[in-house]
Short mmCIF file of C-alpha atoms in Angstrom, two decimals:
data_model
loop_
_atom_site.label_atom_id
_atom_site.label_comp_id
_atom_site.label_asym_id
_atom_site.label_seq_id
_atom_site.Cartn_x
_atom_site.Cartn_y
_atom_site.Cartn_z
CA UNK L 595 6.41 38.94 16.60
CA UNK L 596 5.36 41.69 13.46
CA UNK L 597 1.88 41.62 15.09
CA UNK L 598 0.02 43.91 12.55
CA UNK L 599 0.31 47.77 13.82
CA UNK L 600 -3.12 48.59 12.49
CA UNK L 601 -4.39 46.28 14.77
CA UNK L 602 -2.61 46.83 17.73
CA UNK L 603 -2.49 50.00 17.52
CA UNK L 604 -6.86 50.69 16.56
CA UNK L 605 -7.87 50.29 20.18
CA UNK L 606 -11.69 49.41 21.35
CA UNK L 607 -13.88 52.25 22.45
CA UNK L 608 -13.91 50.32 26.26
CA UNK L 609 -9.76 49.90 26.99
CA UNK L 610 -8.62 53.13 26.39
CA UNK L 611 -5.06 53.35 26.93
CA UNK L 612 -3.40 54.60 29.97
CA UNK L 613 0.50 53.27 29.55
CA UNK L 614 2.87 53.93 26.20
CA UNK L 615 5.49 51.80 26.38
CA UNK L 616 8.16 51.33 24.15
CA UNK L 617 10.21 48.13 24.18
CA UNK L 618 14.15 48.65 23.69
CA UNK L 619 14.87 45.88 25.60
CA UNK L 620 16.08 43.38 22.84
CA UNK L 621 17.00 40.44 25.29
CA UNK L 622 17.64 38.09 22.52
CA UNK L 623 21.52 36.59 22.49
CA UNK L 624 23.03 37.64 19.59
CA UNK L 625 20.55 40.83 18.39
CA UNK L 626 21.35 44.25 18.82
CA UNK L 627 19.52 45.59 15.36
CA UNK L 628 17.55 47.50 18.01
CA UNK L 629 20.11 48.95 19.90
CA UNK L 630 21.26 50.23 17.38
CA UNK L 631 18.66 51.97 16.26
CA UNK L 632 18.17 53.65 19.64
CA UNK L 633 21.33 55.07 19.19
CA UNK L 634 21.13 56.19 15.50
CA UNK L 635 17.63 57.18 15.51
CA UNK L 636 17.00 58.70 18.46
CA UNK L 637 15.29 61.93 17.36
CA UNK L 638 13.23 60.04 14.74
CA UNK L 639 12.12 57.47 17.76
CA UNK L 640 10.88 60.47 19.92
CA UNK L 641 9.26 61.91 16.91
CA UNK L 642 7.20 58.76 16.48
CA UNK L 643 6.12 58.10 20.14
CA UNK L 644 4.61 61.76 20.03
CA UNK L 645 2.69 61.02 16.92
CA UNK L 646 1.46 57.79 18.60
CA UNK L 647 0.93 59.51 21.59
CA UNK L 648 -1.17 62.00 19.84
CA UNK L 649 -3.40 58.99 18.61
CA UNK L 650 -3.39 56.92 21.93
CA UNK L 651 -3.61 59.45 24.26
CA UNK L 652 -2.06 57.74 26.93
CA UNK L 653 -1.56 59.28 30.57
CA UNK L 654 2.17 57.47 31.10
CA UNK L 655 5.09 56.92 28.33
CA UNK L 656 7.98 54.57 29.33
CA UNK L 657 11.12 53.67 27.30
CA UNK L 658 12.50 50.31 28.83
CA UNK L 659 15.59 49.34 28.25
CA UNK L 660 17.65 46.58 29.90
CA UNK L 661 20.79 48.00 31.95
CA UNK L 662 23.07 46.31 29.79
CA UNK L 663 22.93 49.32 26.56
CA UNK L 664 23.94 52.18 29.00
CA UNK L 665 24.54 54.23 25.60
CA UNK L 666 21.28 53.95 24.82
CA UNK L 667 19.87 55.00 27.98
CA UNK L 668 21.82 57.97 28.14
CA UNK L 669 21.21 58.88 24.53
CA UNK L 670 17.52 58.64 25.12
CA UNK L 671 16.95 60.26 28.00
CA UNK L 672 18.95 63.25 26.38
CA UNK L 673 16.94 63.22 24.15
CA UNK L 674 13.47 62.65 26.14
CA UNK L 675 14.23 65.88 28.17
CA UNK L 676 14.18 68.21 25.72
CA UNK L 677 10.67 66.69 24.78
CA UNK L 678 7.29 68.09 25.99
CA UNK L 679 5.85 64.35 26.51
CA UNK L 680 5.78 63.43 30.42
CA UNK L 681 8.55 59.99 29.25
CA UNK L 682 10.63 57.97 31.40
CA UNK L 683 13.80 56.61 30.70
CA UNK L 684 13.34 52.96 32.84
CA UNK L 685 16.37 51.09 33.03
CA UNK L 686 15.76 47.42 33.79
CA UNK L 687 17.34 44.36 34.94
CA UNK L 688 19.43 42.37 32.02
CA UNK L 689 17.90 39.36 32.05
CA UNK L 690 16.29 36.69 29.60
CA UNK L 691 13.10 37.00 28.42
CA UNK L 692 12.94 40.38 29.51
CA UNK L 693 11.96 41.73 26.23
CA UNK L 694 8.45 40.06 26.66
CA UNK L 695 5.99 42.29 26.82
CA UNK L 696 4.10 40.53 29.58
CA UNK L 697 7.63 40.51 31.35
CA UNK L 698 7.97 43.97 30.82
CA UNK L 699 4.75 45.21 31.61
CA UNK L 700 5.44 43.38 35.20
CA UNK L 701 9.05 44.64 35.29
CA UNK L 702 7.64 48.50 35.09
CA UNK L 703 4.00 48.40 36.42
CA UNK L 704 3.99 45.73 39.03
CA UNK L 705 1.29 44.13 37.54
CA UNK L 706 1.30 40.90 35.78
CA UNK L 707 -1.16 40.66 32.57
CA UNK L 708 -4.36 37.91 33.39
CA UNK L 709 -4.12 34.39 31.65
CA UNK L 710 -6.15 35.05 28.26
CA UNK L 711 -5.98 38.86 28.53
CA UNK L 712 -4.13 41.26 26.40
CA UNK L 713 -2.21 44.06 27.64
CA UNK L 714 -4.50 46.56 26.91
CA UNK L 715 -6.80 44.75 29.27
CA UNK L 716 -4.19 46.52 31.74
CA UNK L 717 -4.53 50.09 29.90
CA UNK L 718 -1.39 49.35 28.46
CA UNK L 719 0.05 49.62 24.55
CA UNK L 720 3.64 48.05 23.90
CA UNK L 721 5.69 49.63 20.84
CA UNK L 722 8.52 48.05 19.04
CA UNK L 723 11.63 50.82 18.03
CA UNK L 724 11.74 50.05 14.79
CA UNK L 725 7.61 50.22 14.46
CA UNK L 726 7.75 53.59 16.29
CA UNK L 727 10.72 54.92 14.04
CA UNK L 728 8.84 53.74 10.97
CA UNK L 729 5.96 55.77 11.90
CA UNK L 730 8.00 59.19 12.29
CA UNK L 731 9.27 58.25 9.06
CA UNK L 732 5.84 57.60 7.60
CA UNK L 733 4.53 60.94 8.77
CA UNK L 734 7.63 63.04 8.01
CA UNK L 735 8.69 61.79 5.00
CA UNK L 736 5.69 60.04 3.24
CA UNK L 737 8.32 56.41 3.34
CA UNK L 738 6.33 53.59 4.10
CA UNK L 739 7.91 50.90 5.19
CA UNK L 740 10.27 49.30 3.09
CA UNK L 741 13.47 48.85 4.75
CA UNK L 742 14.66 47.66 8.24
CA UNK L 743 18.53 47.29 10.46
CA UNK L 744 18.99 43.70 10.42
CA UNK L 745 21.89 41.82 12.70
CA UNK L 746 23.74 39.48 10.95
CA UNK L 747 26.34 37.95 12.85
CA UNK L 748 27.77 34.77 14.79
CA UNK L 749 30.86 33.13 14.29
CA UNK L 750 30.53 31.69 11.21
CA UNK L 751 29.77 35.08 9.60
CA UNK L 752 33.05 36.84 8.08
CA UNK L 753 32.27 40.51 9.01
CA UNK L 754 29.28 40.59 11.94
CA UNK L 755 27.15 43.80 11.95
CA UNK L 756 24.07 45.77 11.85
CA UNK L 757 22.72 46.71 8.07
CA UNK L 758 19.82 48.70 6.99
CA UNK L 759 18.26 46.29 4.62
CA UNK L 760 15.71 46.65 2.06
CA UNK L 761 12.39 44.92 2.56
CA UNK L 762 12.48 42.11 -0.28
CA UNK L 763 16.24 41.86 -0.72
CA UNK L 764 17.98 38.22 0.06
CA UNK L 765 19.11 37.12 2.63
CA UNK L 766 22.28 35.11 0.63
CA UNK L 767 23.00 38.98 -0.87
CA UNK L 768 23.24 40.59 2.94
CA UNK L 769 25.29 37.44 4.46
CA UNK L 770 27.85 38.06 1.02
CA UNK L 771 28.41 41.71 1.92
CA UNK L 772 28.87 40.59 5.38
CA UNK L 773 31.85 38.64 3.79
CA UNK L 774 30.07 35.50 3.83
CA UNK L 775 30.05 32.33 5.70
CA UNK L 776 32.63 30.24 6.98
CA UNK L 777 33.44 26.74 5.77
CA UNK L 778 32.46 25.08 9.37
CA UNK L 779 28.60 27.06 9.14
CA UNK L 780 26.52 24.04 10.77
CA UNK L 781 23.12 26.47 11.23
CA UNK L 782 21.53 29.37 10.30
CA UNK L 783 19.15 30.80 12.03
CA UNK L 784 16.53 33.52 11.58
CA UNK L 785 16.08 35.54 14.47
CA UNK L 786 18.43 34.77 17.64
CA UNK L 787 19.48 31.73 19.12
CA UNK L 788 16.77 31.39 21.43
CA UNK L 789 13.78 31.68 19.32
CA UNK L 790 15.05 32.06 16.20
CA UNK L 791 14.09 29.73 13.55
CA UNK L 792 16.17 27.12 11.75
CA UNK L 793 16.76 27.86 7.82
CA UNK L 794 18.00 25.17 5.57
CA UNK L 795 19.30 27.61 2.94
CA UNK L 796 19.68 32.09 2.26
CA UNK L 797 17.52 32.37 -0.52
CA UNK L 798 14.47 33.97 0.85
CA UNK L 799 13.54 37.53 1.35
CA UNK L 800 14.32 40.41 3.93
CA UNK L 801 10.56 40.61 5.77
CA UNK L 802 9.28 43.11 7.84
CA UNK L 803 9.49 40.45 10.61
CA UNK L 804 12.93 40.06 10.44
CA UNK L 805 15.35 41.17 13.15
CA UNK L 806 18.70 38.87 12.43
CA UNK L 807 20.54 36.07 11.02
CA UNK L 808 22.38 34.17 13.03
CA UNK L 809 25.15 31.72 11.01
CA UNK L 810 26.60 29.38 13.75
CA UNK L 811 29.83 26.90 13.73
CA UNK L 812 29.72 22.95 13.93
CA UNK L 813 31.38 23.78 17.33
CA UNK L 814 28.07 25.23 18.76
CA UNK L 815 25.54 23.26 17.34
CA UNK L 816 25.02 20.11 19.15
CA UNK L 817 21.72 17.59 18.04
CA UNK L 818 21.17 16.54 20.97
CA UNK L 819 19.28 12.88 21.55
CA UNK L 820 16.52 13.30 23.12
CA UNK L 821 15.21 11.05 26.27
CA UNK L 822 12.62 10.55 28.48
CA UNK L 823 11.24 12.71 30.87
CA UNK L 824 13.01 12.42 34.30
CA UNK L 825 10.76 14.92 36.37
CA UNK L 826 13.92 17.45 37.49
CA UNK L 827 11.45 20.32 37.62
CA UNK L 828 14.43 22.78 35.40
CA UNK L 829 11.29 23.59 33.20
CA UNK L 830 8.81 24.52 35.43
CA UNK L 831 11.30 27.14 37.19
CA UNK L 832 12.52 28.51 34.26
CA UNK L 833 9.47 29.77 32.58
CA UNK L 834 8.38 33.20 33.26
CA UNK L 835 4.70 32.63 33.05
CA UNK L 836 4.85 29.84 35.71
CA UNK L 837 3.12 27.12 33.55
CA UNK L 838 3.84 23.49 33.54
CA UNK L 839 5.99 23.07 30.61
CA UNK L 840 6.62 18.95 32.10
CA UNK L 841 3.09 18.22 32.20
CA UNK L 842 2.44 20.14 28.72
CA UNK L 843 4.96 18.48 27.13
CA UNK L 844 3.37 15.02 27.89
CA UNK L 845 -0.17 16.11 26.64
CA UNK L 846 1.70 17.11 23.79
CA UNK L 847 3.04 14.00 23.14
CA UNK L 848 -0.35 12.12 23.20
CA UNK L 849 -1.80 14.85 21.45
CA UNK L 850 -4.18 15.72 24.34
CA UNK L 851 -5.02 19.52 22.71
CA UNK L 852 -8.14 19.99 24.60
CA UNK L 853 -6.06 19.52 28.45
CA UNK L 854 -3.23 21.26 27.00
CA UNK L 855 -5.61 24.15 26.80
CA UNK L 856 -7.45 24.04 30.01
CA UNK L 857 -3.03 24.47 31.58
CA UNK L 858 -3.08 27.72 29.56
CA UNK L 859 -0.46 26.90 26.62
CA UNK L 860 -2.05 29.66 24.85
CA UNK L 861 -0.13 31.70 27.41
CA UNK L 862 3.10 30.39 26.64
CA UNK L 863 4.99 33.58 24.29
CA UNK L 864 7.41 30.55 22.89
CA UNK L 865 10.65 32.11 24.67
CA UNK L 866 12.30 28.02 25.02
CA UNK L 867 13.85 28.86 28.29
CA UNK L 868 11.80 25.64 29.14
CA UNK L 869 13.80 23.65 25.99
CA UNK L 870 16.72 25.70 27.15
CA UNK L 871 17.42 23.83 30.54
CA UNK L 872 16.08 20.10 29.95
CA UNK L 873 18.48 17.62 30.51
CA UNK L 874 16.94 15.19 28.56
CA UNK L 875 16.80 17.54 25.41
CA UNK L 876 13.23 17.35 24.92
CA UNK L 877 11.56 19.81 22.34
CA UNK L 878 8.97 21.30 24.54
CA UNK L 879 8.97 24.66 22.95
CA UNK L 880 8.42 23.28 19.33
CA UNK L 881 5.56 21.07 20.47
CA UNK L 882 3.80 23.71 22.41
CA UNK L 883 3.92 25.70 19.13
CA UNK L 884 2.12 22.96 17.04
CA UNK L 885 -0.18 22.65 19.82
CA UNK L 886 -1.46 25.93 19.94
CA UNK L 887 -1.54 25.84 16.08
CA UNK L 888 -4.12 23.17 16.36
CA UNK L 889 -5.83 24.76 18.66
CA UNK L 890 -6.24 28.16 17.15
CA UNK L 891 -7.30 26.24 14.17
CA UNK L 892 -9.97 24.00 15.65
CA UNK L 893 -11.53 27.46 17.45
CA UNK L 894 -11.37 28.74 14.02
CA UNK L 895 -13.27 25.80 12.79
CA UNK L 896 -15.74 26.09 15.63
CA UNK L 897 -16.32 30.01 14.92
CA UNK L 898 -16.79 29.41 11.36
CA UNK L 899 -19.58 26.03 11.84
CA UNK L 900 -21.42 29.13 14.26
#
């Protein structure tokens, strides 16, 4: 999400916090920029969860990784016991959206984060692998942050891999050393597959944000038509936060912001598993996104007017 780290990581005087945890899971089709990185920058990773444990001060460190990078749960927990930091190694259940924080939290603790609360409401600070090696590499070798591993793959991409890519360089440079794209390229997307963003062309920047492009054929792309809503209830079992993404989607529609608040759509962490499974194609992920744009903006509005 590139939440800022300064402000993540600059906790109040009244949440201390109690759990470290540092997401490997990477649950995103497609992405393994971050397993890789486990892997090849083990020590360095260690390195920066002490130095962040150092400011944090937290009672409990966890490394969670889903079962299905065995490598990297073997590499890490080599290297976690010959570290003086009480860490555990947790090896969780492959499954989509794992990677969530609020999934993850559950996954580990047993506890589920409140509607409107934070994690650190919980005693509880979530840690990206790249963010944590980037701060080893900030303290050991005065290098901010200005380059990041990158997936670039799918089958429309000549070579797939996993670079480490300059911060600033373009994106239409990276896919050409990848040997390029494929005459039947239909999409590219920025991110993975599932909530990845659609790019109409390359020629924009490497940002700190980003963890893949994804270049798909004509063969997987469908645009699908969409149709009416025919009350199957696919949505409302797939999402992980148990919200209504039916009865969202039709507030959305007539632009009812105010209800679409009161069902918690702030909650929603965008993951489209709800878009995923609708039969009648319906883009309920997108329009919860512009709804909670408007919203955020009109309690902007409404803090500013005070």
């Amino acid at each position: 999400a590139a939440f800022p780290s300064h402000v993540k990581f600059n906790l109040p005087d009244d949440k201390p916090c109690r759990y470290l945890m540092l997401n490997g899971c990477e649950c995103e089709p497609f992405l393994t920029c971050d397993h890789r990185v486990m892997l090849e920058y083990a020590g360095e990773l260690l390195d920066g969860l002490a130095i962040l444990q150092s400011f944090v001060e937290a009672e409990e460190i966890y490394i969670a990784i889903e079962n299905n990078k065995p490598d990297a749960i073997e590499t890490l927990r080599r290297a976690a016991a010959t570290s003086p930091l009480p860490i555990q190694v947790v090896g969780l259940q492959t499954k989509y959206p794992q990677g969530a924080e609020k999934m993850m939290i559950t996954a580990i603790l047993g506890q589920e984060v409140p509607s409107g609360k934070l994690p650190i409401d919980l005693g509880v600070l979530v840690a990206n692998v790249g963010t944590v090696v980037a701060i080893s590499q900030y303290f050991r070798q005065s290098q901010p942050l200005i380059e990041r591993v990158i997936t670039v793959t799918g089958t429309a991409v000549g070579r797939p891999t996993n670079l480490l890519v300059p911060i600033g360089a373009s994106m239409q440079e990276v896919v050409d050393y990848c040997g390029g794209i494929t005459d039947d390229a239909a999409r590219i997307l920025l991110g993975g597959p599932m909530m990845g963003v659609v790019q109409k062309t390359l020629d924009i920047p490497v940002v700190k944000g980003t963890s893949g492009i994804l270049v798909l054929t004509e063969n997987e792309v469908r645009d699908l038509t969409t149709y009416h809503c025919i009350r199957c209830g696919r949505c409302l079992d797939a999402c992980p936060l148990f919200l209504n993404p039916a009865r969202l989607g039709l507030l959305a529609k007539r632009g009812q912001w105010e209800a679409m608040e009161e069902l918690n759509v702030l909650d929603c962490f965008e993951c489209a598993a709800c878009s995923y499974v609708c039969p009648s194609a319906i883009p309920l992920v997108q329009s919860f996104r512009v709804a909670k744009g408007i919203i955020r903006e009109k309690r902007a509005r409404a803090k500013t007017a005070n």
